[in-house]
CSV table of C-alpha atoms in Angstrom, one decimal:
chain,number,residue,atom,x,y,z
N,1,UNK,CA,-124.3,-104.7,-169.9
N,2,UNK,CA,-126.6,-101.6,-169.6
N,3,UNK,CA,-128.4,-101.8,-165.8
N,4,UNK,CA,-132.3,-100.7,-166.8
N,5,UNK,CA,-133.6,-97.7,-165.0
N,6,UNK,CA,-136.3,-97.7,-163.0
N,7,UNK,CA,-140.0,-96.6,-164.6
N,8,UNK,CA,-140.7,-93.2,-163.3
N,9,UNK,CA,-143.9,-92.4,-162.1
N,10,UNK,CA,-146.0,-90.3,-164.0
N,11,UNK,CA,-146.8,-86.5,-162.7
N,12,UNK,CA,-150.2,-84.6,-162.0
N,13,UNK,CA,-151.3,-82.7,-165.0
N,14,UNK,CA,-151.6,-80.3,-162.0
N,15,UNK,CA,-149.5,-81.0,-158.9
N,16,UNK,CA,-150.1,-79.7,-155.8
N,17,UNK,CA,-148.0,-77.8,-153.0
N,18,UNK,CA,-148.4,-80.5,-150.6
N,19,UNK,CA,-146.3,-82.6,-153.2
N,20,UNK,CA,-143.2,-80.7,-152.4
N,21,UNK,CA,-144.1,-81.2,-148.3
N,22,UNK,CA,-144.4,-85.1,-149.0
N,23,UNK,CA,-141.3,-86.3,-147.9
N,24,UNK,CA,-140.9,-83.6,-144.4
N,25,UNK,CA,-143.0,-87.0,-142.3
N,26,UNK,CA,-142.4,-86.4,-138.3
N,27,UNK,CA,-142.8,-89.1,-136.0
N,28,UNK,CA,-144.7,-87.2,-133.8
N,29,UNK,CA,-146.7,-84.4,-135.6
N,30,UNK,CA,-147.5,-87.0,-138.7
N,31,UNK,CA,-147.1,-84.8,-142.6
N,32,UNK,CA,-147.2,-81.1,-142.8
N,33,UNK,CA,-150.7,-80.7,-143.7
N,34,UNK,CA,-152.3,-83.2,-140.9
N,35,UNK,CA,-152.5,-86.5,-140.2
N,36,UNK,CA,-155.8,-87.2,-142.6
N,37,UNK,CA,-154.5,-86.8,-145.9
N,38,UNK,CA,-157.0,-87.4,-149.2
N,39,UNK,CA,-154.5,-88.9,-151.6
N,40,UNK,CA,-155.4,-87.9,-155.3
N,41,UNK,CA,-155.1,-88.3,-159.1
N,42,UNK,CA,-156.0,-86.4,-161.9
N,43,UNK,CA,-156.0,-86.2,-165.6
N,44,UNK,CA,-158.0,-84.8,-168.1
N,45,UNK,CA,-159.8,-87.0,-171.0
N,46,UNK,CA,-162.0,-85.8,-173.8
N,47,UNK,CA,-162.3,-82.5,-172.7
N,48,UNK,CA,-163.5,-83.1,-168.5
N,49,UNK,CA,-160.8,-83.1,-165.9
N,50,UNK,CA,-160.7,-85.8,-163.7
N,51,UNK,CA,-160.1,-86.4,-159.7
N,52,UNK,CA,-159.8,-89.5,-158.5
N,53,UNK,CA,-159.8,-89.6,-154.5
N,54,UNK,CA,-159.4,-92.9,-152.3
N,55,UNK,CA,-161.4,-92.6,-149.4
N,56,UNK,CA,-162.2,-96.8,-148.5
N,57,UNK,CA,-164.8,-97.5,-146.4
N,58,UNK,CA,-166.8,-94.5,-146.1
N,59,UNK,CA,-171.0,-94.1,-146.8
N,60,UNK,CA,-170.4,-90.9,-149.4
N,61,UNK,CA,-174.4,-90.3,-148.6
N,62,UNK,CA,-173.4,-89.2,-144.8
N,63,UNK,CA,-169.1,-89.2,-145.0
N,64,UNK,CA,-168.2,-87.6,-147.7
N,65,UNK,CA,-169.0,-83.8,-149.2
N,66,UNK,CA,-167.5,-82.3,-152.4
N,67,UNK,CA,-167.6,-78.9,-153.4
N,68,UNK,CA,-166.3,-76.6,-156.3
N,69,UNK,CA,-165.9,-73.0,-155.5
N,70,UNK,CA,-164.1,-70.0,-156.9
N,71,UNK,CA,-161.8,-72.3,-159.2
N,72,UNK,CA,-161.2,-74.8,-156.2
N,73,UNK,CA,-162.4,-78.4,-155.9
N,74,UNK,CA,-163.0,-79.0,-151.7
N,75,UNK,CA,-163.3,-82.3,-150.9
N,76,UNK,CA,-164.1,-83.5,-146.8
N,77,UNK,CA,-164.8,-86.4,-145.5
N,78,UNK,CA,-164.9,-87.6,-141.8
N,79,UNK,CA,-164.6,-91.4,-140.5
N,80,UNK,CA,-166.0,-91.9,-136.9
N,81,UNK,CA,-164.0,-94.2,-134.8
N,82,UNK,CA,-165.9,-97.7,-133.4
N,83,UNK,CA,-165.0,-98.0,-129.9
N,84,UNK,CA,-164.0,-101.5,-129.1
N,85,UNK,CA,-162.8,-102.6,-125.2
N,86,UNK,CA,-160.3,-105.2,-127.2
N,87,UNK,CA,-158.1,-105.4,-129.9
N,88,UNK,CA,-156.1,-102.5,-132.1
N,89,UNK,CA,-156.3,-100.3,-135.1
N,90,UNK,CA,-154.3,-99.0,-137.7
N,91,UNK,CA,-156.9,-96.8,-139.3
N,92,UNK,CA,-157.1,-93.2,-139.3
N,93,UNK,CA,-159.9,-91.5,-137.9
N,94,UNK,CA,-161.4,-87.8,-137.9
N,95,UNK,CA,-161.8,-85.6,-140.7
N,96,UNK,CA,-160.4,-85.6,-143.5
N,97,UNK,CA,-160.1,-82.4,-146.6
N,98,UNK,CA,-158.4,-82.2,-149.7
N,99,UNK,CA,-158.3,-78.7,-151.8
N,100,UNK,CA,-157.9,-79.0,-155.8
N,101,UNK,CA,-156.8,-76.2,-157.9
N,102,UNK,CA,-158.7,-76.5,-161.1
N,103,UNK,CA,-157.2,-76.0,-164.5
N,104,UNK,CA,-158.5,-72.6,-166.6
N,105,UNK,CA,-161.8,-73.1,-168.1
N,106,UNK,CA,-163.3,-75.6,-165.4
N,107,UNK,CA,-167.2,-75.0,-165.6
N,108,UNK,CA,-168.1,-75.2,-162.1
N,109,UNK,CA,-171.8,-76.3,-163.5
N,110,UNK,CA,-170.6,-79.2,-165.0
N,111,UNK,CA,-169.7,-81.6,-162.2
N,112,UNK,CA,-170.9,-85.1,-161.9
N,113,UNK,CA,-169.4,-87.3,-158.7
N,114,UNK,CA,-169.3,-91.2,-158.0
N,115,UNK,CA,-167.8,-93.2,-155.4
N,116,UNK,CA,-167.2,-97.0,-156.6
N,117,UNK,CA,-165.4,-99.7,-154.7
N,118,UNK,CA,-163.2,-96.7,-152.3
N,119,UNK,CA,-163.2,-94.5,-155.0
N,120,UNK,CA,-164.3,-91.2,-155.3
N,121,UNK,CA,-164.7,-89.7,-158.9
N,122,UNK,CA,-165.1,-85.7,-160.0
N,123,UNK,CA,-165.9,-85.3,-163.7
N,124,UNK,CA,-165.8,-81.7,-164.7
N,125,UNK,CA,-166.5,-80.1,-167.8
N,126,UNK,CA,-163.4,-78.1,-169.5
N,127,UNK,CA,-164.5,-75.3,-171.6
N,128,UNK,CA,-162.2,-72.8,-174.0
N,129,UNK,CA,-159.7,-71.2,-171.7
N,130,UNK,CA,-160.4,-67.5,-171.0
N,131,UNK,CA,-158.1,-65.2,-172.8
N,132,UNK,CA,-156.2,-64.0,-169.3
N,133,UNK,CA,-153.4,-61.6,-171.5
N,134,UNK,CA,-154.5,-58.4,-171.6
N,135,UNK,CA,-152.3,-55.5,-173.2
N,136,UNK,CA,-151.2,-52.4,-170.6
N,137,UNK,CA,-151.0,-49.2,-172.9
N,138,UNK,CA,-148.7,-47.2,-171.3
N,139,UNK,CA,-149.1,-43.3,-170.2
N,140,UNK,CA,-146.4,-41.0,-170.7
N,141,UNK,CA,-146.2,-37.9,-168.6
N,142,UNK,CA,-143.7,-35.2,-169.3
């Protein structure tokens, strides 16, 4: 009898380098890029890409900002700690940022953003890829 494989996960259209740093977790120091990671998803569907960012119980009115620059998707958000005299937490506090590379033809005036139930979503509008190859000619010189 065959043993069945385990599903595998699917990819990021567009995975980032903190992917490869995932796994390199110290005690002590927390991942690679701080201890406040945004975890993300994307896609892209009828012609937008599409971030998905889980940032629970933030006010994205005063918590969160998202900005698109220079072919980059910046996303920072910051939850303040409630000071209690009792008790303990497991949440993480402090600011948080995530940087997004976007895909070729991302329209950086076509962004829309909602946050629904701990989720944060950036719709951006794809548009014909720019022709990036360009022929060298090439000089001789005797």
């Amino acid at each position: 009898m065959a043993m069945a494989l385990p599903a595998r996960q699917p990819r990021s259209v567009f995975p980032e380098l903190s992917e490869l740093f995932d796994s390199l977790r110290l005690p002590a120091l927390g991942t690679v890029f701080g201890n406040n990671p945004i975890r993300v998803e994307d896609r892209i569907d009828e012609g937008r890409y599409i971030v998905r960012a889980e940032l629970p119980g933030l006010d994205p009115d005063q918590d969160i900002s998202v900005t698109v620059d220079h072919g980059r998707l910046d996303i920072h958000a910051e939850r303040t700690e409630e000071k209690t005299e009792k008790g303990r937490s497991e949440f993480s506090y402090g600011s948080f940022h995530r940087s997004v590379t976007l895909p070729a033809g991302a329209k950086d005036d076509d962004v829309e953003a909602s946050y629904t139930q701990g989720i944060l979503t950036i719709s951006i509008g794809l548009g014909e890829e720019p022709d990036t190859a360009k022929k060298i000619d090439i000089k001789t010189t005797d």
